[in-house]
Tab-separated table of C-alpha atoms in Angstrom:
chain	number	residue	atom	x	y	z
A	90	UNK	CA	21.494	2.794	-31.231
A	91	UNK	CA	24.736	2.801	-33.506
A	92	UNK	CA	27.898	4.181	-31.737
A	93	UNK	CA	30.498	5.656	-33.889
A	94	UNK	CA	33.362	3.262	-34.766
A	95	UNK	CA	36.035	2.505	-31.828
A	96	UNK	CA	38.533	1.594	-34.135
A	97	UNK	CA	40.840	-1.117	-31.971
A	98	UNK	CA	42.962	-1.898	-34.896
A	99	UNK	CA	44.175	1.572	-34.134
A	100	UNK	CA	43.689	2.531	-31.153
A	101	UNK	CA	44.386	-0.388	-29.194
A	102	UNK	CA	46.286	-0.774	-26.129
A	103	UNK	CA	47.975	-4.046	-25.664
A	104	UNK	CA	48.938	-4.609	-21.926
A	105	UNK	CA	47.076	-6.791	-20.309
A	106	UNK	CA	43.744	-5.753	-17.767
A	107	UNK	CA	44.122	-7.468	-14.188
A	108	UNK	CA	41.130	-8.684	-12.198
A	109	UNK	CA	41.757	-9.918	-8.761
A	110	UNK	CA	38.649	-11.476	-6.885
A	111	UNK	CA	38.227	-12.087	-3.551
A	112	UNK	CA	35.383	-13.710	-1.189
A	113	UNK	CA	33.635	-10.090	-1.633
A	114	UNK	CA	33.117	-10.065	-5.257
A	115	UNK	CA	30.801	-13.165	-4.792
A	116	UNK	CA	29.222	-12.624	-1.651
A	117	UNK	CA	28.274	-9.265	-3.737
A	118	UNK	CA	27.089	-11.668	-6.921
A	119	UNK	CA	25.494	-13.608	-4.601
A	120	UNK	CA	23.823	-11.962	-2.007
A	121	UNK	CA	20.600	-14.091	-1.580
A	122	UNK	CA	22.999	-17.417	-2.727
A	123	UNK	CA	23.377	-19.203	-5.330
A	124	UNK	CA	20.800	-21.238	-7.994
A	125	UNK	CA	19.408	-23.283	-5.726
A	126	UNK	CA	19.522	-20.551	-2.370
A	127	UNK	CA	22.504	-22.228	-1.042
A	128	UNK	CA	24.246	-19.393	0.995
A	129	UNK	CA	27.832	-18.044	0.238
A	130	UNK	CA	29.660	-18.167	3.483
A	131	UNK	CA	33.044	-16.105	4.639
A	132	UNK	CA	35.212	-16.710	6.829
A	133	UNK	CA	33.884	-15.299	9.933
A	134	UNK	CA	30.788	-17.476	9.095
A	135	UNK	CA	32.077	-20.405	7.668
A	136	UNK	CA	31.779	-23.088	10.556
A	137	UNK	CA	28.367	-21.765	10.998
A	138	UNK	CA	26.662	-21.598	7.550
A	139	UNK	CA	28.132	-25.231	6.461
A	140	UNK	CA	26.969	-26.533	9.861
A	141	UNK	CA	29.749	-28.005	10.837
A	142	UNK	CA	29.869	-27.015	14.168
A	143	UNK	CA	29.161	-30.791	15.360
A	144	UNK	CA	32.222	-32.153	14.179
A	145	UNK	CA	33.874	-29.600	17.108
A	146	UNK	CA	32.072	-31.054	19.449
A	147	UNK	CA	32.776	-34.590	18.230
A	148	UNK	CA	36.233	-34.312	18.438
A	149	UNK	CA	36.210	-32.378	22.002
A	150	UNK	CA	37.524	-29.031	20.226
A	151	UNK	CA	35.863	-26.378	21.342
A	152	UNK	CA	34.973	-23.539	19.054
A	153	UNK	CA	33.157	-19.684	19.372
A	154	UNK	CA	33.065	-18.478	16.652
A	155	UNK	CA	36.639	-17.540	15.686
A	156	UNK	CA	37.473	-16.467	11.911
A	157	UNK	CA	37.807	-19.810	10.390
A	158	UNK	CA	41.483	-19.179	8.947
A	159	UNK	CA	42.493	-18.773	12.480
A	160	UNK	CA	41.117	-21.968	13.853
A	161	UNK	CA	42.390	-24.212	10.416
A	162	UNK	CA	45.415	-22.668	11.002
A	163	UNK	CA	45.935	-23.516	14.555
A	164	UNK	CA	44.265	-27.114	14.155
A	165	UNK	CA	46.777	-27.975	11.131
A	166	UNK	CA	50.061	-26.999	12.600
A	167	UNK	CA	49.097	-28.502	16.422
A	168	UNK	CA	49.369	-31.808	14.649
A	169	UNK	CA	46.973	-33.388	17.230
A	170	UNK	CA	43.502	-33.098	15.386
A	171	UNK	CA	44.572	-34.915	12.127
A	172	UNK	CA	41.036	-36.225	11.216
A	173	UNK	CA	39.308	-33.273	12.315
A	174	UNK	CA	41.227	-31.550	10.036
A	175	UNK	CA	40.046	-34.096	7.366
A	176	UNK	CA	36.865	-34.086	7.444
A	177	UNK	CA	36.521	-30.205	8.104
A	178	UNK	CA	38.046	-29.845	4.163
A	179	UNK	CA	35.896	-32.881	3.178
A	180	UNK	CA	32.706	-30.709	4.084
A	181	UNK	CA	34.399	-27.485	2.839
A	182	UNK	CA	35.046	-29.295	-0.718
A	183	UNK	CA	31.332	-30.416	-0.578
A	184	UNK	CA	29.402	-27.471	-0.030
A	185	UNK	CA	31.395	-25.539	-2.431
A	186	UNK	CA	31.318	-28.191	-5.114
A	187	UNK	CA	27.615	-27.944	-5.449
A	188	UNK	CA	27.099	-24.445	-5.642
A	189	UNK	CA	25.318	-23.693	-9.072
A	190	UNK	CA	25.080	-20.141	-10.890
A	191	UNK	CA	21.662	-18.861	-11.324
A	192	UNK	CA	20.245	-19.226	-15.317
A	193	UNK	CA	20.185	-15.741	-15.248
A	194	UNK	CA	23.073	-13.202	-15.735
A	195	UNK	CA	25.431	-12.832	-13.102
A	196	UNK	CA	28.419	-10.475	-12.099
A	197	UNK	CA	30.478	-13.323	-13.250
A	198	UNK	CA	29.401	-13.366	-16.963
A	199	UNK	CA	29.879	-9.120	-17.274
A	200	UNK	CA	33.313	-9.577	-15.523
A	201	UNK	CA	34.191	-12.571	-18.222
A	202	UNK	CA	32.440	-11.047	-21.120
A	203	UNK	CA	34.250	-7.839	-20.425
A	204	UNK	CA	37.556	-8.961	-21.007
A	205	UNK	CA	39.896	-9.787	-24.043
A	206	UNK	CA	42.172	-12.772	-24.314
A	207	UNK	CA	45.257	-10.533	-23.211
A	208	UNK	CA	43.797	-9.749	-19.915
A	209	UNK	CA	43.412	-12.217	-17.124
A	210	UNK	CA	40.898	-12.650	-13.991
A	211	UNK	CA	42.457	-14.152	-10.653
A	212	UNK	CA	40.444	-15.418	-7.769
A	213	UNK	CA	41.427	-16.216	-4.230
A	214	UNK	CA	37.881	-17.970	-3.752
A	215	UNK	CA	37.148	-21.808	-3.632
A	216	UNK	CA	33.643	-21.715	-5.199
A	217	UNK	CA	32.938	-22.417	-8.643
A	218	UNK	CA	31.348	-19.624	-9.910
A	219	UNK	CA	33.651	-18.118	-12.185
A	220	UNK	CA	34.800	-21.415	-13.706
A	221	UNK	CA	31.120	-21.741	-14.553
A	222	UNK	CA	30.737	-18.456	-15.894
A	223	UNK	CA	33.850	-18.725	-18.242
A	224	UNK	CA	32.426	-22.152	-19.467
A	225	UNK	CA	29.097	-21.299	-20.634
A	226	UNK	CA	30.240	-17.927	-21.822
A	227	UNK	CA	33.300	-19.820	-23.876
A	228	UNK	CA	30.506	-22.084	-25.800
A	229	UNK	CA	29.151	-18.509	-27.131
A	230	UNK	CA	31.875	-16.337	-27.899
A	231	UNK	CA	34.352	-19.027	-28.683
A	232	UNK	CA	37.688	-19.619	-26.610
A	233	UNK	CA	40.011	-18.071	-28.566
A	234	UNK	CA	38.067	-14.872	-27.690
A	235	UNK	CA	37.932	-15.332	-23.560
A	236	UNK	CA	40.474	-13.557	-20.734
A	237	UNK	CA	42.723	-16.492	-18.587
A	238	UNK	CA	41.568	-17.493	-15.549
A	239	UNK	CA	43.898	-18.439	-12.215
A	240	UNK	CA	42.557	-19.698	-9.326
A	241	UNK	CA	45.151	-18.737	-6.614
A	242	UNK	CA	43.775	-20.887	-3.693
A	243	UNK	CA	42.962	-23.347	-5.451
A	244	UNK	CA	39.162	-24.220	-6.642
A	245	UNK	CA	36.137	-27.159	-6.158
A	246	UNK	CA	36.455	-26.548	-10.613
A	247	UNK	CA	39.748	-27.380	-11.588
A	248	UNK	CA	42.451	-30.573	-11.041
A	249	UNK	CA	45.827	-31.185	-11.892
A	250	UNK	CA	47.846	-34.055	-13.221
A	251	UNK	CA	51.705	-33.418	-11.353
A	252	UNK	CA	53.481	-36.197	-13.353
A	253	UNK	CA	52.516	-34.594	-16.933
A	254	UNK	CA	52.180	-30.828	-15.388
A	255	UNK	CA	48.565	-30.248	-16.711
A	256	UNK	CA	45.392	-28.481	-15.395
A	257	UNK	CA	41.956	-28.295	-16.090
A	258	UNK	CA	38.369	-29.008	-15.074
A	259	UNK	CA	38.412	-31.232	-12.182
A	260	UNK	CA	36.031	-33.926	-13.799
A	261	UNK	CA	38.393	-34.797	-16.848
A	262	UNK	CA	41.428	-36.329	-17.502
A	263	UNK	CA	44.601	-35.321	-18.768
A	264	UNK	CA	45.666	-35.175	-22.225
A	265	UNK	CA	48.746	-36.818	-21.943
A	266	UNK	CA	48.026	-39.841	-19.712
A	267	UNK	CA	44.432	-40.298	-19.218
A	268	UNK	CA	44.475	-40.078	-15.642
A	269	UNK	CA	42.124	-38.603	-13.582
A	270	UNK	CA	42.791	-34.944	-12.343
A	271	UNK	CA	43.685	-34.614	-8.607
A	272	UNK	CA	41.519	-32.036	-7.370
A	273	UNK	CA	43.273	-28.906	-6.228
A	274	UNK	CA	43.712	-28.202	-2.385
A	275	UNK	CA	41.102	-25.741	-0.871
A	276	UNK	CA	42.521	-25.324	2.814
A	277	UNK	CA	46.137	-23.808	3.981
A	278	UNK	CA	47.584	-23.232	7.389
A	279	UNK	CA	47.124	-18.738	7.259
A	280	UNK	CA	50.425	-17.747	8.899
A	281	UNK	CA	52.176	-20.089	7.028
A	282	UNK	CA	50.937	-20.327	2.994
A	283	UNK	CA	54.039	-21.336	0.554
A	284	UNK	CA	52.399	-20.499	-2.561
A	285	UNK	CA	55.564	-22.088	-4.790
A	286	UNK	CA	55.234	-25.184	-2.869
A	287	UNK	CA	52.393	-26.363	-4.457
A	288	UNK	CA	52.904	-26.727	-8.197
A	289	UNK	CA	49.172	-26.180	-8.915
A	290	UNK	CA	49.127	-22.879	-7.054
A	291	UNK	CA	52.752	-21.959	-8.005
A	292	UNK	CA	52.053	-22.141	-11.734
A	293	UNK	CA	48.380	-19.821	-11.089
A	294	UNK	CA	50.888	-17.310	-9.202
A	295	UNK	CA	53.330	-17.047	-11.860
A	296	UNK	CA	50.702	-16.300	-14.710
A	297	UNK	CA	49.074	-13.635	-12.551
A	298	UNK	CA	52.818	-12.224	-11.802
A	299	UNK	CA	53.681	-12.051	-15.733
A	300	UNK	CA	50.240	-10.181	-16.322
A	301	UNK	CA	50.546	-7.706	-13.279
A	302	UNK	CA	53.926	-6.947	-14.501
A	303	UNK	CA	52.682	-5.443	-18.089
A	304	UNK	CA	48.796	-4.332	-16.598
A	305	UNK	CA	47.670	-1.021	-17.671
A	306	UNK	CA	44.737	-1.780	-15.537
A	307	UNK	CA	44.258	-3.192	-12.737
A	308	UNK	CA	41.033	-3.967	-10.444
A	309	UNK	CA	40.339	-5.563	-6.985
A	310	UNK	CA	36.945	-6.823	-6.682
A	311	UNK	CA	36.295	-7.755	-2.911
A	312	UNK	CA	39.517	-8.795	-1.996
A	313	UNK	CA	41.254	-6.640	0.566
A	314	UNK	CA	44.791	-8.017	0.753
A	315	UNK	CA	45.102	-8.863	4.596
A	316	UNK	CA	48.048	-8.928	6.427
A	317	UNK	CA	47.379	-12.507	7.422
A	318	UNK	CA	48.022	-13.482	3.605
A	319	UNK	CA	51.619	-11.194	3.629
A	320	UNK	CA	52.981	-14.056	1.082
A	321	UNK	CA	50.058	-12.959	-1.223
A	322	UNK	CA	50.352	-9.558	-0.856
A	323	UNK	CA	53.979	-9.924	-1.243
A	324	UNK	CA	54.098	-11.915	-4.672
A	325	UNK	CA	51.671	-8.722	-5.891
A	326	UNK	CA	53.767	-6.036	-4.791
A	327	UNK	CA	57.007	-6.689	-6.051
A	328	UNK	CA	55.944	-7.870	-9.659
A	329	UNK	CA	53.887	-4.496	-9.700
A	330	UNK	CA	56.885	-2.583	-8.643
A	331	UNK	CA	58.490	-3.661	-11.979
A	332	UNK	CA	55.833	-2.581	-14.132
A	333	UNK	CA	57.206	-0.317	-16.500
A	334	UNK	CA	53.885	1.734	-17.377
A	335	UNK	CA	52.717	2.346	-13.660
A	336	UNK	CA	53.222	5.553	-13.558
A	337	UNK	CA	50.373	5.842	-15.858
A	338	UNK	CA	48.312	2.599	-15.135
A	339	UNK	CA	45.124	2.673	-13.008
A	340	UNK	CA	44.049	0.816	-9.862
A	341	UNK	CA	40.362	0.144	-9.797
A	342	UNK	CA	38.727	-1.464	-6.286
A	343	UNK	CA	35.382	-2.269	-5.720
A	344	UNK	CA	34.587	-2.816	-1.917
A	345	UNK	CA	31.549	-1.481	0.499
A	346	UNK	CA	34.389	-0.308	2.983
A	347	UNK	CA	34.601	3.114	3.347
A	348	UNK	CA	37.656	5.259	0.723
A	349	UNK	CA	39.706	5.545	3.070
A	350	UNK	CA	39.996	2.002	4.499
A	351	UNK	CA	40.714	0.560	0.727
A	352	UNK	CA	42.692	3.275	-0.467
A	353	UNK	CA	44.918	2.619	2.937
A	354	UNK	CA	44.939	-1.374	2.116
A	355	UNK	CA	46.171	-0.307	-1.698
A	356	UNK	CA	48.416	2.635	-0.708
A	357	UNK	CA	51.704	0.526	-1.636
A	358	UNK	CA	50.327	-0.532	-5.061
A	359	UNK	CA	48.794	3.461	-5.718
A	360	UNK	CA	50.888	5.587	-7.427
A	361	UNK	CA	50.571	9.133	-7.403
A	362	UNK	CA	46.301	9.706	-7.538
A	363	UNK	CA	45.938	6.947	-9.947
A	364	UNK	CA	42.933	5.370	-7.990
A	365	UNK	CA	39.372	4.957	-8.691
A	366	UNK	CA	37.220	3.078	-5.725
A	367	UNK	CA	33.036	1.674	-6.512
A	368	UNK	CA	30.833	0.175	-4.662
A	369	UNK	CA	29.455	-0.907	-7.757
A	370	UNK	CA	30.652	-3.258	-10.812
A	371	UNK	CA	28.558	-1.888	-13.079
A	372	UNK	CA	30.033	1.981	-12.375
A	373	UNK	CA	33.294	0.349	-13.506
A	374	UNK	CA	35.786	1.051	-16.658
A	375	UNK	CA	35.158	-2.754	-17.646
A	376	UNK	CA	31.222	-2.224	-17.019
A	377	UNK	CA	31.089	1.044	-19.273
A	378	UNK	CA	33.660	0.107	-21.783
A	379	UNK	CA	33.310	-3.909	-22.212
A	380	UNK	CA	36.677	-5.707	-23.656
A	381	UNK	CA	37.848	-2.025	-24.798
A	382	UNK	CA	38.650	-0.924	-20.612
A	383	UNK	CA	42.609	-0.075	-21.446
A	384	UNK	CA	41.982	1.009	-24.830
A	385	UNK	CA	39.130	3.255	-23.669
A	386	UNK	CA	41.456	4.561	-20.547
A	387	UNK	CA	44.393	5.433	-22.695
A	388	UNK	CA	42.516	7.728	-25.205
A	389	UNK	CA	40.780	9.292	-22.127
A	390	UNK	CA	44.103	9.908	-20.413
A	391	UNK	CA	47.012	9.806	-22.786
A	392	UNK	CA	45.360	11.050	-25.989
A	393	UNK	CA	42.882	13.463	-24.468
A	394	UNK	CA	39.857	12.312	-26.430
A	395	UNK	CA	37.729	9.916	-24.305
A	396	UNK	CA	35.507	7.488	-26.413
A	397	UNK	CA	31.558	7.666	-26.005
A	398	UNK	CA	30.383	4.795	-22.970
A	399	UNK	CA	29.137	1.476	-24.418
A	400	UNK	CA	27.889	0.383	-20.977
A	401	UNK	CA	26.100	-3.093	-20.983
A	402	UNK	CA	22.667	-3.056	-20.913
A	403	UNK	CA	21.031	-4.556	-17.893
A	404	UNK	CA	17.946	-6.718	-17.722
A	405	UNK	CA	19.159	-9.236	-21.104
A	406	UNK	CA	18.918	-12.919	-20.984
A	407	UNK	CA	21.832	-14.718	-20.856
A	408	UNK	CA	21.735	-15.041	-24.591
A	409	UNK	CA	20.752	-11.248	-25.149
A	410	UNK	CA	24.208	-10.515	-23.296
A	411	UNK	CA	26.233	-12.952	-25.435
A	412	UNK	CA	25.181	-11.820	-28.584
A	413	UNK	CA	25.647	-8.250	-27.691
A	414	UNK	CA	29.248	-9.216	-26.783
A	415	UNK	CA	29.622	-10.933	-29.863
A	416	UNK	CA	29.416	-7.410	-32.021
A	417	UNK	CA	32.460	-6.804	-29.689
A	418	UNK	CA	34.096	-9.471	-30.629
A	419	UNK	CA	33.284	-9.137	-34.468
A	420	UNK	CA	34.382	-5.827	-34.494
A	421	UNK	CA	37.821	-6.988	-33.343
A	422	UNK	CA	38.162	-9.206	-35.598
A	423	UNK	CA	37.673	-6.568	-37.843
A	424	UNK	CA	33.995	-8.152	-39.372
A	425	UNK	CA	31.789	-5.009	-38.691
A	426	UNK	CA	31.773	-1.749	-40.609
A	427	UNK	CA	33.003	1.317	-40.059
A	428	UNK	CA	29.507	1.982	-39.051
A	429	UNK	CA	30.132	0.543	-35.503
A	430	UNK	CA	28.465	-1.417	-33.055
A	431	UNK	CA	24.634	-1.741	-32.633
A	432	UNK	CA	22.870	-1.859	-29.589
């Protein structure tokens, strides 16, 4: 089926799409876990889906079954439980270091594949899974053609060298000295996270900030922006409250809560009606307009003429969905007619 021509050379919109991710938008790519069945747990099931529960008992802690956050938290700061502590985020960086996407699509590839290099998708989870994603998906549609990715608690995928100020996968070495990476800490005390003490994190933070302050778009996948992470919530607010085009940008969530509950977490970052909430990726502006979501949203709103839906099609390989995504890239590089795209 040939669509008629979206022309981005002229109808573009340049500001940057933001994609925040949070422990829901896996646990909803994820639901039966990951390649090999390994389970995706959160935080009110952490202690018991890892199985760490022994190492309580070893130490003479005792545990039932408190959020996770709550208990790190108070086991860091007591100072007296130094190699529980240890080996807790030994096991944490384990389990989540082996988790493996399935060879099949996942909500990871769409959310990469629907982006442009302007726009940029953050995570607040430890897993791997949209490293992975971005990696096989960069070998198809090149890397000069794929959104950034920050990983604002740090990940199990990426490292750091401090000395030369470099990042990247945690299994090579930097470019300037050879050295290994360090990988990135996983685990911080709740009540008390300093994002801009960590370099690593600080440096994730400020290229989310710089993106959230130009978005025309923005959408939460999973994430509901608790009060126990107020530094978080914080470093979002006021960047957003200094974008210039707010007034007429959109806030997208996707969560299983009910409207009300998200559009109460979001009310500071809503302005005026400008909300949209799904239970569903696929019902989303990036899922129905891939890599053209701002471009798509300004002609609908600003320019009055909405373009036609190019929705992905569901039920492709892997490959199928990369070389559809490829006609989107080719067209903006300007390589297709004025025919269109083909489906």
């Amino acid at each position: 089926m040939a669509l008629p021509a979206l022309d981005v050379s002229e109808n573009k919109n340049n500001s940057p799409h933001v994609v925040i991710l949070g422990a829901g938008a896996s646990f909803a790519a994820f639901p039966n876990g990951d390649k090999n069945g390994r389970k995706l747990p959160l935080m009110y099931n952490l202690v018991e889906v890892l199985g760490i529960g022994y190492l309580f008992e070893k130490h003479g802690v005792k545990y039932d079954g408190e959020n996770f956050e709550a208990v790190y938290d108070q086991l860091s700061k007591s100072g007296q439980h130094e190699e529980l502590v240890q080996e807790i985020e030994t096991a944490v960086e384990e389990y989540f270091r082996d988790m493996e996407l399935p060879d099949e699509p996942t909500i990871y590839d769409y959310l990469i594949l629907s982006h442009r290099p302007k726009d940029i998708i953050a995570t607040f989870n430890w897993d791997p899974f949209l490293a992975q994603a971005y990696q096989r998906n960069m070998r198809a549609v090149g890397f000069e053609n794929m959104p950034r990715i920050v990983f604002l608690h740090g990940s199990v995928s990426i490292g750091a060298c401090m000395p030369c100020k470099t990042k990247g996968w945690v299994y090579n070495r930097c470019d300037s000295c050879g050295k290994q990476f360090t990988p990135s800490k996983l685990l911080y005390p709740v009540s008390d996270k300093n994002y801009s003490a960590d370099p690593l994190l600080f440096g994730e933070w400020d290229e989310l900030q710089r993106h959230v302050k130009h978005a025309y778009f923005v959408t939460v996948f999973g994430y509901s922006a608790p009060v126990t992470d107020a530094e978080a919530r914080k470093l979002l607010l006021d960047v957003w409250q200094e974008n210039q085009v707010k007034d007429f940008a959109l806030i997208e969530v996707i969560d299983i809560k009910s409207s009300e509950e998200v559009k109460a977490s979001w009310a500071g970052f809503i302005v005026r009606e400008n909300y949209a909430i799904y239970n569903d990726f696929f019902n989303t502006y990036a899922a129905v307009h891939p890599r053209r979501s701002c471009d798509a949203y300004a002609m609908a709103t600003l320019q009055q003429s909405p373009w036609q839906d190019n929705p992905f099609i569901k039920g492709q390989t892997l490959k199928e969905l990369q070389e559809w995504t490829l006609n989107l890239v080719k067209e903006e590089q300007g390589v297709l007619s004025s025919k269109g795209v083909t489906k």
